[in-house]
Amino acid sequence: KQEVTQIPAALSVPEGENLVLNCSFTDSAIYNLQWFRQDPGKGLTSLLLIQSSQREQTSGRLNASLDKSSGRSTLYIAASQPGDSATYLCAVKDQGGKLIFGQGTELSVKP
Amino acid sequence: DAGVIQSPRHEVTEMGQEVTLRCKPISGHDYLFWYRQTMMRGLELLIYFNNNVPIDDSGMPEDRFSAKMPNASFSTLKIQPSEPRDSAVYFCASRQGSETQYFGPGTRLLVL
């Protein structure tokens, strides 16, 4: 059974710092991996999607990497801003088409 | 497009009552998903549909939960009878093929 783990559960950084969020999964037979952002009381917004054949994806200050063989992904946020404060969730899409989510990392960027 | 639409946004009910949550997916999307999010268990997939047909309902907690998708633009998740442990945020999401999944704003359910 696929399990997705995110470390750390919470992270607080000063504005301007670069930071890395980690995601690991137990079964490397994935279709793709997605990073989502969730603001308090809101739904999830997709940030980046990495296909299983890809190594990384970039969007603005965000860069996500995927190492399928080791079951790991990282989300790199450059020059963090208070507006980046949110919970970040990673999810793997298994071969059956279902998204399996991690518990999320709650990020706080202090001005 | 207005995105995935869910109603109601908030629901407070008493134990034993029937609760119906509604979802309108993004037009043209052929997959629809229902999730439940709690602090303890995180985000869990309850059921998903492809072209209006339920494909996997293994996440539905018990017989009190049922979901339907009578057409491509509407789905319901029903809880009957509701219990306090059903209190959670219920999300609907849709996607087209293997593309990105889009989530609705969620329905916050509180069962007293």
CSV table of C-alpha atoms in Angstrom, one decimal:
chain,number,residue,atom,x,y,z
A,1,LYS,CA,0.0,0.0,0.0
A,2,GLN,CA,1.4,3.4,-1.1
A,3,GLU,CA,2.2,5.7,1.8
A,4,VAL,CA,3.3,9.3,1.4
A,5,THR,CA,5.3,11.1,4.2
A,6,GLN,CA,6.1,14.8,4.4
A,7,ILE,CA,8.9,16.2,6.5
A,8,PRO,CA,8.9,18.5,8.4
A,9,ALA,CA,5.2,18.8,9.6
A,10,ALA,CA,5.8,22.5,10.2
A,11,LEU,CA,8.4,25.0,9.2
A,12,SER,CA,8.9,28.7,10.1
A,13,VAL,CA,11.5,30.8,8.3
A,14,PRO,CA,12.3,34.5,8.0
A,15,GLU,CA,11.3,36.3,4.8
A,16,GLY,CA,13.9,36.0,2.0
A,17,GLU,CA,15.2,32.5,2.9
A,18,ASN,CA,15.4,29.7,0.4
A,19,LEU,CA,13.7,26.5,1.7
A,20,VAL,CA,13.1,22.9,0.9
A,21,LEU,CA,10.1,20.8,1.6
A,22,ASN,CA,10.5,17.0,1.5
A,23,CYS,CA,8.1,14.2,0.4
A,24,SER,CA,8.8,10.5,0.3
A,25,PHE,CA,6.7,7.6,-1.0
A,26,THR,CA,7.0,3.9,-0.4
A,27,ASP,CA,6.0,2.5,-3.8
A,28,SER,CA,8.0,3.8,-6.8
A,29,ALA,CA,5.4,2.6,-9.3
A,30,ILE,CA,3.8,6.0,-9.6
A,31,TYR,CA,2.2,7.7,-12.6
A,32,ASN,CA,3.1,11.3,-11.5
A,33,LEU,CA,3.6,13.5,-8.5
A,34,GLN,CA,1.9,16.8,-7.7
A,35,TRP,CA,2.6,19.5,-5.2
A,36,PHE,CA,-0.4,21.5,-3.9
A,37,ARG,CA,-0.8,24.5,-1.8
A,38,GLN,CA,-3.7,24.9,0.7
A,39,ASP,CA,-4.5,28.2,2.4
A,40,PRO,CA,-6.4,28.1,5.7
A,41,GLY,CA,-10.1,27.4,5.1
A,42,LYS,CA,-9.6,27.0,1.4
A,43,GLY,CA,-9.3,24.2,-1.2
A,44,LEU,CA,-6.1,22.9,-2.8
A,45,THR,CA,-4.3,24.7,-5.6
A,46,SER,CA,-2.0,22.7,-7.8
A,47,LEU,CA,1.5,24.1,-8.0
A,48,LEU,CA,3.5,21.7,-10.0
A,49,LEU,CA,3.0,18.3,-11.6
A,50,ILE,CA,6.0,16.0,-12.4
A,51,GLN,CA,5.4,13.0,-14.7
A,52,SER,CA,7.1,9.8,-13.7
A,53,SER,CA,9.6,10.1,-16.6
A,54,GLN,CA,10.6,13.7,-15.6
A,55,ARG,CA,13.2,14.8,-13.0
A,56,GLU,CA,12.0,18.2,-12.2
A,57,GLN,CA,9.5,21.0,-13.0
A,58,THR,CA,9.9,24.8,-12.4
A,59,SER,CA,7.3,27.5,-12.0
A,60,GLY,CA,8.6,31.0,-11.0
A,61,ARG,CA,10.3,30.7,-7.6
A,62,LEU,CA,9.2,27.1,-7.2
A,63,ASN,CA,11.2,24.0,-8.3
A,64,ALA,CA,10.1,20.5,-7.7
A,65,SER,CA,12.3,17.5,-8.2
A,66,LEU,CA,11.5,13.8,-8.4
A,67,ASP,CA,13.7,10.8,-7.8
A,68,LYS,CA,11.4,7.9,-8.4
A,69,SER,CA,13.9,5.2,-7.6
A,70,SER,CA,14.5,6.5,-4.2
A,71,GLY,CA,10.9,7.5,-3.6
A,72,ARG,CA,11.6,11.1,-3.0
A,73,SER,CA,10.5,14.5,-4.1
A,74,THR,CA,11.5,18.0,-3.0
A,75,LEU,CA,9.8,21.4,-3.4
A,76,TYR,CA,12.3,24.2,-3.4
A,77,ILE,CA,11.0,27.7,-2.7
A,78,ALA,CA,13.4,30.5,-3.5
A,79,ALA,CA,13.4,33.9,-1.8
A,80,SER,CA,10.4,33.1,0.4
A,81,GLN,CA,7.7,35.7,1.0
A,82,PRO,CA,5.0,36.0,3.7
A,83,GLY,CA,2.5,35.3,1.0
A,84,ASP,CA,4.0,31.8,0.6
A,85,SER,CA,2.7,30.9,4.1
A,86,ALA,CA,0.3,28.0,3.6
A,87,THR,CA,0.2,24.2,3.9
A,88,TYR,CA,2.0,22.4,1.1
A,89,LEU,CA,0.9,18.9,0.2
A,90,CYS,CA,2.5,16.4,-2.1
A,91,ALA,CA,0.5,13.6,-3.7
A,92,VAL,CA,1.5,10.7,-5.9
A,93,LYS,CA,-0.8,9.3,-8.5
A,94,ASP,CA,-0.7,5.5,-8.4
A,95,GLN,CA,-1.1,3.2,-11.4
A,96,GLY,CA,-4.8,2.9,-10.6
A,97,GLY,CA,-5.3,6.7,-11.1
A,98,LYS,CA,-5.8,7.6,-7.4
A,99,LEU,CA,-4.0,10.5,-5.7
A,100,ILE,CA,-2.4,9.5,-2.4
A,101,PHE,CA,-1.7,12.5,-0.2
A,102,GLY,CA,0.9,13.2,2.4
A,103,GLN,CA,-0.1,15.0,5.6
A,104,GLY,CA,1.4,18.3,4.5
A,105,THR,CA,4.0,20.8,5.7
A,106,GLU,CA,2.7,23.9,7.3
A,107,LEU,CA,4.9,26.8,6.2
A,108,SER,CA,5.1,30.1,7.9
A,109,VAL,CA,7.2,32.9,6.4
A,110,LYS,CA,7.8,35.7,8.9
A,111,PRO,CA,8.2,39.3,7.6
B,1,ASP,CA,-14.7,28.6,-16.1
B,2,ALA,CA,-15.8,29.1,-12.5
B,3,GLY,CA,-13.9,26.1,-11.3
B,4,VAL,CA,-15.3,23.3,-9.3
B,5,ILE,CA,-18.4,24.4,-7.4
B,6,GLN,CA,-19.5,22.9,-4.1
B,7,SER,CA,-22.5,23.6,-2.0
B,8,PRO,CA,-23.2,24.2,0.7
B,9,ARG,CA,-20.0,25.8,1.9
B,10,HIS,CA,-20.9,25.1,5.5
B,11,GLU,CA,-23.3,22.7,7.1
B,12,VAL,CA,-24.2,22.2,10.7
B,13,THR,CA,-26.6,19.4,11.5
B,14,GLU,CA,-27.6,17.1,14.3
B,15,MET,CA,-26.6,13.5,14.7
B,16,GLY,CA,-29.0,11.2,12.8
B,17,GLN,CA,-29.9,13.7,10.1
B,18,GLU,CA,-29.3,13.2,6.4
B,19,VAL,CA,-26.7,15.4,4.8
B,20,THR,CA,-26.3,15.9,1.1
B,21,LEU,CA,-23.2,17.6,-0.4
B,22,ARG,CA,-23.2,18.8,-3.9
B,23,CYS,CA,-20.6,19.3,-6.6
B,24,LYS,CA,-20.4,20.7,-10.1
B,25,PRO,CA,-17.2,19.7,-11.8
B,26,ILE,CA,-15.4,21.8,-14.4
B,27,SER,CA,-17.1,21.4,-17.8
B,28,GLY,CA,-15.4,18.8,-19.9
B,29,HIS,CA,-13.7,17.0,-17.1
B,30,ASP,CA,-14.3,13.3,-17.2
B,31,TYR,CA,-13.1,12.4,-13.7
B,32,LEU,CA,-14.7,13.5,-10.4
B,33,PHE,CA,-13.4,12.8,-6.9
B,34,TRP,CA,-14.7,13.1,-3.4
B,35,TYR,CA,-12.3,13.6,-0.6
B,36,ARG,CA,-12.6,14.1,3.2
B,37,GLN,CA,-10.0,16.1,5.2
B,38,THR,CA,-9.6,15.9,9.0
B,39,MET,CA,-6.8,16.9,11.3
B,40,MET,CA,-6.2,13.3,12.4
B,41,ARG,CA,-6.3,11.5,9.0
B,42,GLY,CA,-5.4,14.2,6.5
B,43,LEU,CA,-6.9,14.1,3.0
B,44,GLU,CA,-8.6,10.8,2.2
B,45,LEU,CA,-10.1,9.8,-1.1
B,46,LEU,CA,-13.6,8.5,-0.6
B,47,ILE,CA,-14.8,7.7,-4.2
B,48,TYR,CA,-14.1,8.6,-7.7
B,49,PHE,CA,-16.0,8.5,-11.0
B,50,ASN,CA,-15.0,8.3,-14.6
B,51,ASN,CA,-17.5,9.4,-17.2
B,52,ASN,CA,-20.2,9.3,-14.5
B,53,VAL,CA,-19.5,5.7,-13.5
B,54,PRO,CA,-18.1,5.0,-10.0
B,55,ILE,CA,-14.7,3.4,-10.4
B,56,ASP,CA,-13.4,3.0,-6.9
B,57,ASP,CA,-15.4,3.4,-3.7
B,58,SER,CA,-13.0,1.6,-1.4
B,59,GLY,CA,-12.5,4.8,0.6
B,60,MET,CA,-16.1,5.2,1.5
B,61,PRO,CA,-16.1,4.6,5.3
B,62,GLU,CA,-19.3,2.6,5.6
B,63,ASP,CA,-22.8,2.1,4.2
B,64,ARG,CA,-24.0,5.4,5.7
B,65,PHE,CA,-22.1,7.1,2.9
B,66,SER,CA,-23.3,7.0,-0.7
B,67,ALA,CA,-22.4,9.0,-3.8
B,68,LYS,CA,-24.0,9.5,-7.2
B,69,MET,CA,-23.2,11.2,-10.4
B,70,PRO,CA,-26.4,11.3,-12.5
B,71,ASN,CA,-24.8,13.3,-15.3
B,72,ALA,CA,-21.4,14.9,-16.3
B,73,SER,CA,-22.1,18.2,-14.5
B,74,PHE,CA,-23.4,17.1,-11.1
B,75,SER,CA,-22.5,14.8,-8.2
B,76,THR,CA,-23.8,14.3,-4.7
B,77,LEU,CA,-22.3,12.7,-1.6
B,78,LYS,CA,-24.9,11.7,1.0
B,79,ILE,CA,-24.5,10.7,4.6
B,80,GLN,CA,-27.5,9.0,6.2
B,81,PRO,CA,-27.6,9.0,9.2
B,82,SER,CA,-24.9,11.4,10.1
B,83,GLU,CA,-22.7,11.0,13.1
B,84,PRO,CA,-20.4,13.4,15.0
B,85,ARG,CA,-17.3,11.6,13.7
B,86,ASP,CA,-18.3,12.5,10.1
B,87,SER,CA,-17.4,16.2,10.9
B,88,ALA,CA,-14.8,17.2,8.4
B,89,VAL,CA,-14.2,19.2,5.3
B,90,TYR,CA,-15.4,17.4,2.2
B,91,PHE,CA,-13.7,18.3,-1.1
B,92,CYS,CA,-14.8,17.6,-4.6
B,93,ALA,CA,-12.2,17.6,-7.4
B,94,SER,CA,-12.2,17.0,-11.1
B,95,ARG,CA,-9.8,16.5,-13.9
B,96,GLN,CA,-9.6,15.8,-17.6
B,97,GLY,CA,-7.8,12.6,-18.4
B,98,SER,CA,-4.4,12.4,-16.7
B,99,GLU,CA,-4.0,16.2,-16.3
B,100,THR,CA,-3.9,18.3,-13.2
B,101,GLN,CA,-6.7,17.8,-10.6
B,102,TYR,CA,-8.7,20.8,-9.6
B,103,PHE,CA,-10.3,21.1,-6.2
B,104,GLY,CA,-13.4,22.9,-5.1
B,105,PRO,CA,-13.5,25.1,-2.0
B,106,GLY,CA,-14.9,22.4,0.2
B,107,THR,CA,-17.9,21.9,2.4
B,108,ARG,CA,-17.3,22.2,6.2
B,109,LEU,CA,-19.6,19.7,7.9
B,110,LEU,CA,-20.2,19.8,11.6
B,111,VAL,CA,-22.4,17.1,13.1
B,112,LEU,CA,-23.5,17.8,16.6
